[in-house]
Coordinates of N, CA, C and O in Angstrom, one line a residue:
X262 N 0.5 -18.6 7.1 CA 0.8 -17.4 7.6 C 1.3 -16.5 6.5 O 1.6 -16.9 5.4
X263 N 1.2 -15.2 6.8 CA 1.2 -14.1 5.5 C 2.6 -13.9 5.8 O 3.1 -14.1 6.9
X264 N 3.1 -13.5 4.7 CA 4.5 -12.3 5.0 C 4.7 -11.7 3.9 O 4.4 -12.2 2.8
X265 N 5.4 -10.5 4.4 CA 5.3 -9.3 3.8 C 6.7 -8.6 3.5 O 7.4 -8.3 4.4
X266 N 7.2 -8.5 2.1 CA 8.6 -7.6 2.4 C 8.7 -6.5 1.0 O 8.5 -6.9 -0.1
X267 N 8.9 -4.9 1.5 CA 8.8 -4.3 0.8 C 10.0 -3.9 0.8 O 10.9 -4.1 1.6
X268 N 9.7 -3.0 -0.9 CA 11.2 -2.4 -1.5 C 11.3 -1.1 -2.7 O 10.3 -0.3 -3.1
X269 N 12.0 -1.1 -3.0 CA 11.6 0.3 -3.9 C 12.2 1.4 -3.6 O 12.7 2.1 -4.5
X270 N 12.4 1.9 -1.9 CA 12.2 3.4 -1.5 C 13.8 3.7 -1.5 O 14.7 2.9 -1.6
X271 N 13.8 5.1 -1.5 CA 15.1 5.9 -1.9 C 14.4 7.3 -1.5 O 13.3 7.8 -1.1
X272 N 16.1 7.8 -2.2 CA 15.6 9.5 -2.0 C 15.4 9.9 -3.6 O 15.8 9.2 -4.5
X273 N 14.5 11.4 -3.9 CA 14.1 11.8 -5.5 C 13.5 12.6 -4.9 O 12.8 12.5 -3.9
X274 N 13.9 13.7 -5.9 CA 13.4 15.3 -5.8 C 12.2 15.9 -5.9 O 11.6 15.3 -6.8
X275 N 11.4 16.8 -5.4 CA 9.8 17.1 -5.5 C 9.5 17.0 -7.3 O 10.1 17.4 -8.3
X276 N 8.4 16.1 -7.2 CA 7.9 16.0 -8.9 C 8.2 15.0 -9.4 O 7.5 14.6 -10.4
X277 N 9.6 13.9 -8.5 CA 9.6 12.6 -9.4 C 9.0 11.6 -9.0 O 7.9 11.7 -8.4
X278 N 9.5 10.7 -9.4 CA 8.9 9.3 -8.9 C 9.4 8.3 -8.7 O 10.5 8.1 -9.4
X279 N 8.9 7.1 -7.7 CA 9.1 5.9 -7.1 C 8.0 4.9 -7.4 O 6.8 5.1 -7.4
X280 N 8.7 3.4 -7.6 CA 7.7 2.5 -7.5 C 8.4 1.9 -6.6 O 9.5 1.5 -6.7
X281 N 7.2 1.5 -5.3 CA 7.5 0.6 -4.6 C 6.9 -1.4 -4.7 O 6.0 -1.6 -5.5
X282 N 7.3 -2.2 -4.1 CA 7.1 -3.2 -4.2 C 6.7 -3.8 -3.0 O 7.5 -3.6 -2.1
X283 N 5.6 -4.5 -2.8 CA 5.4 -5.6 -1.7 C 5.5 -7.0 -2.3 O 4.7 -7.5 -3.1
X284 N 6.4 -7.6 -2.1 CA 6.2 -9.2 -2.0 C 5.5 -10.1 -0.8 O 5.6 -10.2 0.4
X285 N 5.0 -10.6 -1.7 CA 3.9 -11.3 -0.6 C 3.7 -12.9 -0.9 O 3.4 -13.1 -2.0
X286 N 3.7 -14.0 0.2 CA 3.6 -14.9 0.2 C 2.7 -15.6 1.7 O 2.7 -15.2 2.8
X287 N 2.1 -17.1 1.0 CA 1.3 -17.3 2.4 C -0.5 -16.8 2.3 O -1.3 -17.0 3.3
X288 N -0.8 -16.4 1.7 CA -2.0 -16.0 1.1 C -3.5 -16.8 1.0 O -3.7 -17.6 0.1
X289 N -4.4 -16.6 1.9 CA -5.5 -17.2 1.8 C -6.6 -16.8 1.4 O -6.7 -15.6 1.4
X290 N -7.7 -17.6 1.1 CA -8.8 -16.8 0.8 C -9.7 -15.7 1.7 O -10.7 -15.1 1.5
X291 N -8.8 -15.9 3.0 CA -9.4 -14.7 3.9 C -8.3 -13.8 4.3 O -8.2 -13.2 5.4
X292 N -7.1 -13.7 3.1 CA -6.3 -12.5 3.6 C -6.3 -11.9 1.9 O -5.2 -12.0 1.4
X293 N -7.4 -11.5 1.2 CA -7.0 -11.2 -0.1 C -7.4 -9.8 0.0 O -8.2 -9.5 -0.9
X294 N -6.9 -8.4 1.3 CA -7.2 -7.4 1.4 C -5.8 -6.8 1.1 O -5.1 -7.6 1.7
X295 N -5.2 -6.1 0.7 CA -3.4 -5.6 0.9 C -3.6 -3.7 0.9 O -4.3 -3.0 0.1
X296 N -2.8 -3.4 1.6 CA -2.6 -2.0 1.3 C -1.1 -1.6 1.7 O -0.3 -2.2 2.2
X297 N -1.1 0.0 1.1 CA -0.1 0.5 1.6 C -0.1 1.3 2.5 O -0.5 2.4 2.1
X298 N 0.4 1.3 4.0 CA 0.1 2.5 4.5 C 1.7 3.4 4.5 O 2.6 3.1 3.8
X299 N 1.8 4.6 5.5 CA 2.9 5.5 5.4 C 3.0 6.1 7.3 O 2.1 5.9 8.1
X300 N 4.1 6.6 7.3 CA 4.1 6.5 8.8 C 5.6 7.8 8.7 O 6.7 7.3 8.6
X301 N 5.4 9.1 8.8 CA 6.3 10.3 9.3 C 6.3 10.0 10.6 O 5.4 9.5 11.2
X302 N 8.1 10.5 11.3 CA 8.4 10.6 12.4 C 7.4 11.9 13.1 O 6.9 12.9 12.6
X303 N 7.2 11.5 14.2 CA 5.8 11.9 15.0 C 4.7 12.1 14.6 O 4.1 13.1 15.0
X304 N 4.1 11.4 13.6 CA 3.2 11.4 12.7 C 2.4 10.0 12.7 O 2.8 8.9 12.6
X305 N 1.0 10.4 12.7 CA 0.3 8.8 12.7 C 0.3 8.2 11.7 O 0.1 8.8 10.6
X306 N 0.5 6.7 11.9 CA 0.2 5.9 10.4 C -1.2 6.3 9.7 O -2.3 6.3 10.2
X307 N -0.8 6.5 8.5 CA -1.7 6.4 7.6 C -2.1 5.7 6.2 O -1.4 5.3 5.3
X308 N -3.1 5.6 6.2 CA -3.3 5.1 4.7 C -3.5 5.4 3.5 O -4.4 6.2 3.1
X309 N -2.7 4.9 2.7 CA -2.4 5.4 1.5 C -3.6 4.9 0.7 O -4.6 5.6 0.5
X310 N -3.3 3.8 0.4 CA -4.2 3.0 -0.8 C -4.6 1.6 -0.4 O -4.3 1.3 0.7
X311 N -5.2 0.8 -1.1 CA -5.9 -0.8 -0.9 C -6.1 -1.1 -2.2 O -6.2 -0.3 -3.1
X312 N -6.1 -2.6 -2.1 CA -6.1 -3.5 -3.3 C -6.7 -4.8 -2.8 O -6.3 -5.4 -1.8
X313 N -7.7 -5.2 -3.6 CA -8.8 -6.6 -3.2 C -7.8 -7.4 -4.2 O -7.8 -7.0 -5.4
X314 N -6.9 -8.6 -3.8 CA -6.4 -9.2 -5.2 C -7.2 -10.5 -5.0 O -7.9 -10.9 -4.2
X315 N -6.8 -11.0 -6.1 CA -7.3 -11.9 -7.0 C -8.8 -11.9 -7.1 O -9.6 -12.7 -6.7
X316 N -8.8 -10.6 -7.6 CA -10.2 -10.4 -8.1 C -10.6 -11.1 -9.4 O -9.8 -12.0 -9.6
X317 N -11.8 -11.2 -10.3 CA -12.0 -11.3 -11.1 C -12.1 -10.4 -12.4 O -12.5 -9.2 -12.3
X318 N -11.4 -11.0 -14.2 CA -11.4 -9.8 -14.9 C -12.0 -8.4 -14.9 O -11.5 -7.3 -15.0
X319 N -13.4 -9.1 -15.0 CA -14.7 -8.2 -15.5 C -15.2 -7.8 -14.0 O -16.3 -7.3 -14.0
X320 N -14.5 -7.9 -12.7 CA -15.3 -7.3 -11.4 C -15.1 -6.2 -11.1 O -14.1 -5.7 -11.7
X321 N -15.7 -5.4 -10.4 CA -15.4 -3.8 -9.9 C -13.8 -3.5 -9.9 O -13.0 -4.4 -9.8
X322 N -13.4 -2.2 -10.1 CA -12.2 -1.8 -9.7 C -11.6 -1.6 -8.4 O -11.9 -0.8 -7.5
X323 N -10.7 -2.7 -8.5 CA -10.0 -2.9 -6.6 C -9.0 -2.4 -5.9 O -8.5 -2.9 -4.9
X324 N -8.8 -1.1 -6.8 CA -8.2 -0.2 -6.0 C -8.9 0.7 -5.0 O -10.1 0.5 -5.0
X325 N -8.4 1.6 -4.1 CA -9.0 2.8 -3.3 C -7.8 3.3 -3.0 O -6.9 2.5 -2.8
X326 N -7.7 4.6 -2.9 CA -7.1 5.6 -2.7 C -7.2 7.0 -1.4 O -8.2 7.8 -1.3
X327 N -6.4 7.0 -0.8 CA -6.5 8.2 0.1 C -7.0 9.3 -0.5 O -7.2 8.7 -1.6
X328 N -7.4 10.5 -0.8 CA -7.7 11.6 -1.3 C -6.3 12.3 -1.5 O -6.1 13.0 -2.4
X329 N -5.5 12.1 -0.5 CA -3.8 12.9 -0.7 C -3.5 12.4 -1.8 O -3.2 13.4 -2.6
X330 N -3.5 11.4 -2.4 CA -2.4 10.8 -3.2 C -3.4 10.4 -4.7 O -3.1 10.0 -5.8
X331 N -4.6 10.7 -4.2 CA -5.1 10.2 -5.5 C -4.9 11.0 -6.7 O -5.1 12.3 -6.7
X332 N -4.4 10.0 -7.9 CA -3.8 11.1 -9.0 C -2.8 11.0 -9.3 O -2.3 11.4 -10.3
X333 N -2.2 10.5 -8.3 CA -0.7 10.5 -8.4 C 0.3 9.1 -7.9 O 1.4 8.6 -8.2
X334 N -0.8 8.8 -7.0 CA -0.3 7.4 -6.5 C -1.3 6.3 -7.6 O -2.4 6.6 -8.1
X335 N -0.6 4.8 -7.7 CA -1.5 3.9 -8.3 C -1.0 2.7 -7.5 O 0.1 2.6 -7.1
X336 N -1.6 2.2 -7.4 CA -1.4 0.4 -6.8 C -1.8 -0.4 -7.8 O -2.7 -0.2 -8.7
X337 N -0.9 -1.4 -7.7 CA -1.4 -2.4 -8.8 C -0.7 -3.9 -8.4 O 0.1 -3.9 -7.5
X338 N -1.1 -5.1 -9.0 CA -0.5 -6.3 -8.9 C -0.1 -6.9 -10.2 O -0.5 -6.7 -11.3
X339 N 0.8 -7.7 -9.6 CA 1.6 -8.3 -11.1 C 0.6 -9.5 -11.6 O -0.4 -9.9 -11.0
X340 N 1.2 -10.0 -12.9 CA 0.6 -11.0 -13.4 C 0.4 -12.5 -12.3 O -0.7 -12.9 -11.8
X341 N 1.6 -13.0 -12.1 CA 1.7 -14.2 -11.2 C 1.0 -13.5 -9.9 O 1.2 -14.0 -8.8
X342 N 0.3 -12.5 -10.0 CA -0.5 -12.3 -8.4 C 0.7 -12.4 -7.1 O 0.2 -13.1 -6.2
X343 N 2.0 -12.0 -6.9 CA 2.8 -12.0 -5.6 C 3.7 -11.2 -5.3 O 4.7 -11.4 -4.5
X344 N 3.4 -10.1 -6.0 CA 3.6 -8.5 -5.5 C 2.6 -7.9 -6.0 O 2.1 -8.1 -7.1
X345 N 2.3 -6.6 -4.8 CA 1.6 -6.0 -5.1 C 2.3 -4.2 -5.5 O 2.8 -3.7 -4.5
X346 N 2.3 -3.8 -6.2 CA 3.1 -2.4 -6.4 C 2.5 -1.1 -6.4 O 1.4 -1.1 -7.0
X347 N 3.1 0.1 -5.8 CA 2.8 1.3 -5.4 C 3.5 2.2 -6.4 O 4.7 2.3 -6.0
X348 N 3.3 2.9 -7.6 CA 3.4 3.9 -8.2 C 3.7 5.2 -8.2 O 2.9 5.8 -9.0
X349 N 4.5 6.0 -7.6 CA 4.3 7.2 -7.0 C 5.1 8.3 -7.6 O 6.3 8.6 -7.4
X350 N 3.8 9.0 -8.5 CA 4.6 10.7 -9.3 C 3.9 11.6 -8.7 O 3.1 11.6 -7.9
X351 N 4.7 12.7 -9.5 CA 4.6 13.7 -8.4 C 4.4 13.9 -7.1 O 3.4 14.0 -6.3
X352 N 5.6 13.8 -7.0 CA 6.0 13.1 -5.1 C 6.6 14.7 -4.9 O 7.1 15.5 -5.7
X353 N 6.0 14.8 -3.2 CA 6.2 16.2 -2.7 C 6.9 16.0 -1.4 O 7.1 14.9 -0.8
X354 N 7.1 16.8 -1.0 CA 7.9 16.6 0.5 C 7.1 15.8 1.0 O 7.4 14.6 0.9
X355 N 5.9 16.1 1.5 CA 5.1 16.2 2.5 C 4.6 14.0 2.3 O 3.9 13.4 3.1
X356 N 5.2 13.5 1.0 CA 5.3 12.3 0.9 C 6.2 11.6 2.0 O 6.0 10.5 2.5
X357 N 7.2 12.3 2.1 CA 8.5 11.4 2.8 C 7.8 10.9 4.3 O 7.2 11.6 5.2
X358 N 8.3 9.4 4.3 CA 7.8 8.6 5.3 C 7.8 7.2 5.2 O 7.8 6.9 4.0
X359 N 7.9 6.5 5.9 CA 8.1 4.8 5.9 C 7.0 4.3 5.2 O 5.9 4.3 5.6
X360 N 7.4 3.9 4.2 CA 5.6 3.4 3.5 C 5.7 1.8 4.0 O 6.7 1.2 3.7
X361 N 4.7 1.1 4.5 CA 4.6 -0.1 5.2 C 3.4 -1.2 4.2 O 2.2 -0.8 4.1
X362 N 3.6 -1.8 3.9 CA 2.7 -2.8 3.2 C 1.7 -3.8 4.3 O 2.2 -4.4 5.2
X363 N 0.6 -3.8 4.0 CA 0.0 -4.4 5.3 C -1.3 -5.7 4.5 O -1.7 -5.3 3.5
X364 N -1.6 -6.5 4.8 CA -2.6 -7.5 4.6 C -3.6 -7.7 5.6 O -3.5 -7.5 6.8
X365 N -4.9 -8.4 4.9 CA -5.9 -8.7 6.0 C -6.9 -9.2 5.0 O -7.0 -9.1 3.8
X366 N -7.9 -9.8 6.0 CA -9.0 -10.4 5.2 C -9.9 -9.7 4.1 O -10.0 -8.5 4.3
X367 N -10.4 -10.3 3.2 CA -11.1 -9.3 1.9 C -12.2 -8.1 2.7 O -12.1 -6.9 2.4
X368 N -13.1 -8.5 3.8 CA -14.1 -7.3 4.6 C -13.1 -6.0 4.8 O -13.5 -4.8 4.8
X369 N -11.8 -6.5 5.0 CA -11.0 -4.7 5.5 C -10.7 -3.9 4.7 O -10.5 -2.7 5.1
X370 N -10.7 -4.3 2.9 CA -10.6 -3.5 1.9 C -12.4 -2.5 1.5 O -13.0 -2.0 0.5
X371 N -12.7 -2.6 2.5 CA -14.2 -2.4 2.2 C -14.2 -0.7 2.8 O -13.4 0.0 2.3
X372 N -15.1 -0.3 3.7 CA -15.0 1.5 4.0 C -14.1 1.3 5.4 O -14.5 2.1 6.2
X373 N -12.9 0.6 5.8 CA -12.8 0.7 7.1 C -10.9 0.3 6.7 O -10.0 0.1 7.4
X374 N -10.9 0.1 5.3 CA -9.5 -0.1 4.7 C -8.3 0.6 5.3 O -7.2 0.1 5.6
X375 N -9.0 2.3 5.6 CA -7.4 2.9 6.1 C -7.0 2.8 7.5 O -5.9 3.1 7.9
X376 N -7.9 2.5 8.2 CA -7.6 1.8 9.8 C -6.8 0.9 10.0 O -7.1 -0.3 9.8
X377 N -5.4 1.4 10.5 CA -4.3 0.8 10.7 C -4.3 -0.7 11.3 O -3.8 -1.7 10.9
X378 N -5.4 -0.4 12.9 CA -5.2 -1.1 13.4 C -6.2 -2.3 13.0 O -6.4 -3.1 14.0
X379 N -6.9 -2.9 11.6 CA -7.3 -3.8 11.5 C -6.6 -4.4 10.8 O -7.3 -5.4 10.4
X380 N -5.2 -4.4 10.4 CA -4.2 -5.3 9.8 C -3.4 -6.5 10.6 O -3.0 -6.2 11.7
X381 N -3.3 -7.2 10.3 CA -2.7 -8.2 11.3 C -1.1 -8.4 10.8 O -0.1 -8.5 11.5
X382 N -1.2 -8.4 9.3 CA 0.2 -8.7 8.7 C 1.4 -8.0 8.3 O 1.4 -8.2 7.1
X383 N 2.1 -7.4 8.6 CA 2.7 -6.1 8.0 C 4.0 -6.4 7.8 O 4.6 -7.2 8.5
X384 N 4.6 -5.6 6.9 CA 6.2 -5.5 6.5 C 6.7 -4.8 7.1 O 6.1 -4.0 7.7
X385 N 8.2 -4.7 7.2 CA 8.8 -3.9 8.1 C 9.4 -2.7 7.7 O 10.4 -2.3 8.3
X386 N 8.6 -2.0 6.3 CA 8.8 -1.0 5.3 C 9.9 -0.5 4.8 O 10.9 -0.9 5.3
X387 N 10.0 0.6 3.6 CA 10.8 0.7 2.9 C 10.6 2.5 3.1 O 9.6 3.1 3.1
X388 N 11.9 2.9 3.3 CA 11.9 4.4 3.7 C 12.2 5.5 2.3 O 13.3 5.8 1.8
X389 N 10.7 6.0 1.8 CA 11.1 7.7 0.7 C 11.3 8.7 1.2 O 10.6 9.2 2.1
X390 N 12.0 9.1 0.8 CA 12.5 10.3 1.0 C 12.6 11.4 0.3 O 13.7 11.6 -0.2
X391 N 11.3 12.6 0.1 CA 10.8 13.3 -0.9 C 12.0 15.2 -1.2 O 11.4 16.3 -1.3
X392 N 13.0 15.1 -1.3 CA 13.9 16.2 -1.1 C 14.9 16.7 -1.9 O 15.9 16.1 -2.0
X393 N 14.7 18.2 -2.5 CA 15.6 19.0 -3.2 C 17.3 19.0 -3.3 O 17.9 19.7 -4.0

């Protein structure tokens, strides 16, 4: 079984930045999809970014990115492969929201990544708060 616990979030002013954390344990060869999604009050979940881990050195680049955030958001994983981390500069209001860490099989990081509802595993998120 997967699980998921994220951390990182706080409040910081339009322009700064936050790194967030997923720790993740439980991991198989058909859950090696992870992303981040985000969730405003009366606002639909969305997706942020995706990460294929335990890729290989020399294989394609296994990030993807929303169009909002690209540029400014990065995802990445640590060496020991058991967190995955969210990057986030130049953070704007329109950032602030529960960002939720979610997993699933390697096929969901593919064109169908930001669809909430193909995640099975999810964290119970870490709240930013983007304000002057």
């Amino acid at each position: 079984e997967v699980q998921l616990v994220e951390s990182g979030g706080g409040l910081v002013q339009p322009g700064g930045s936050l790194r967030l954390s997923c720790a993740a344990s439980g991991f198989t060869s058909v859950t090696n999809c992870v992303a981040w999604f985000r969730q405003a009050p009366g606002k639909e979940r969305e997706g942020v970014a995706s990460y294929t881990t335990y890729t290989q050195p020399t294989g394609p680049d296994p990030a993807t990115y929303a169009d909002s955030v690209k540029g400014r958001f990065t995802i990445s994983q640590d060496n020991a492969k058991n967190t995955i981390y969210l990057q986030m500069n130049s953070l704007k209001p329109d950032d602030s929201a529960m960002y939720y860490c979610a997993a699933e099989s390697l096929a969901v990081c593919g064109h169908d990544w930001y669809q909430a509802r193909r995640y099975r595993a999810w964290g119970r998120g870490t709240q930013v708060t983007v304000s002057a």
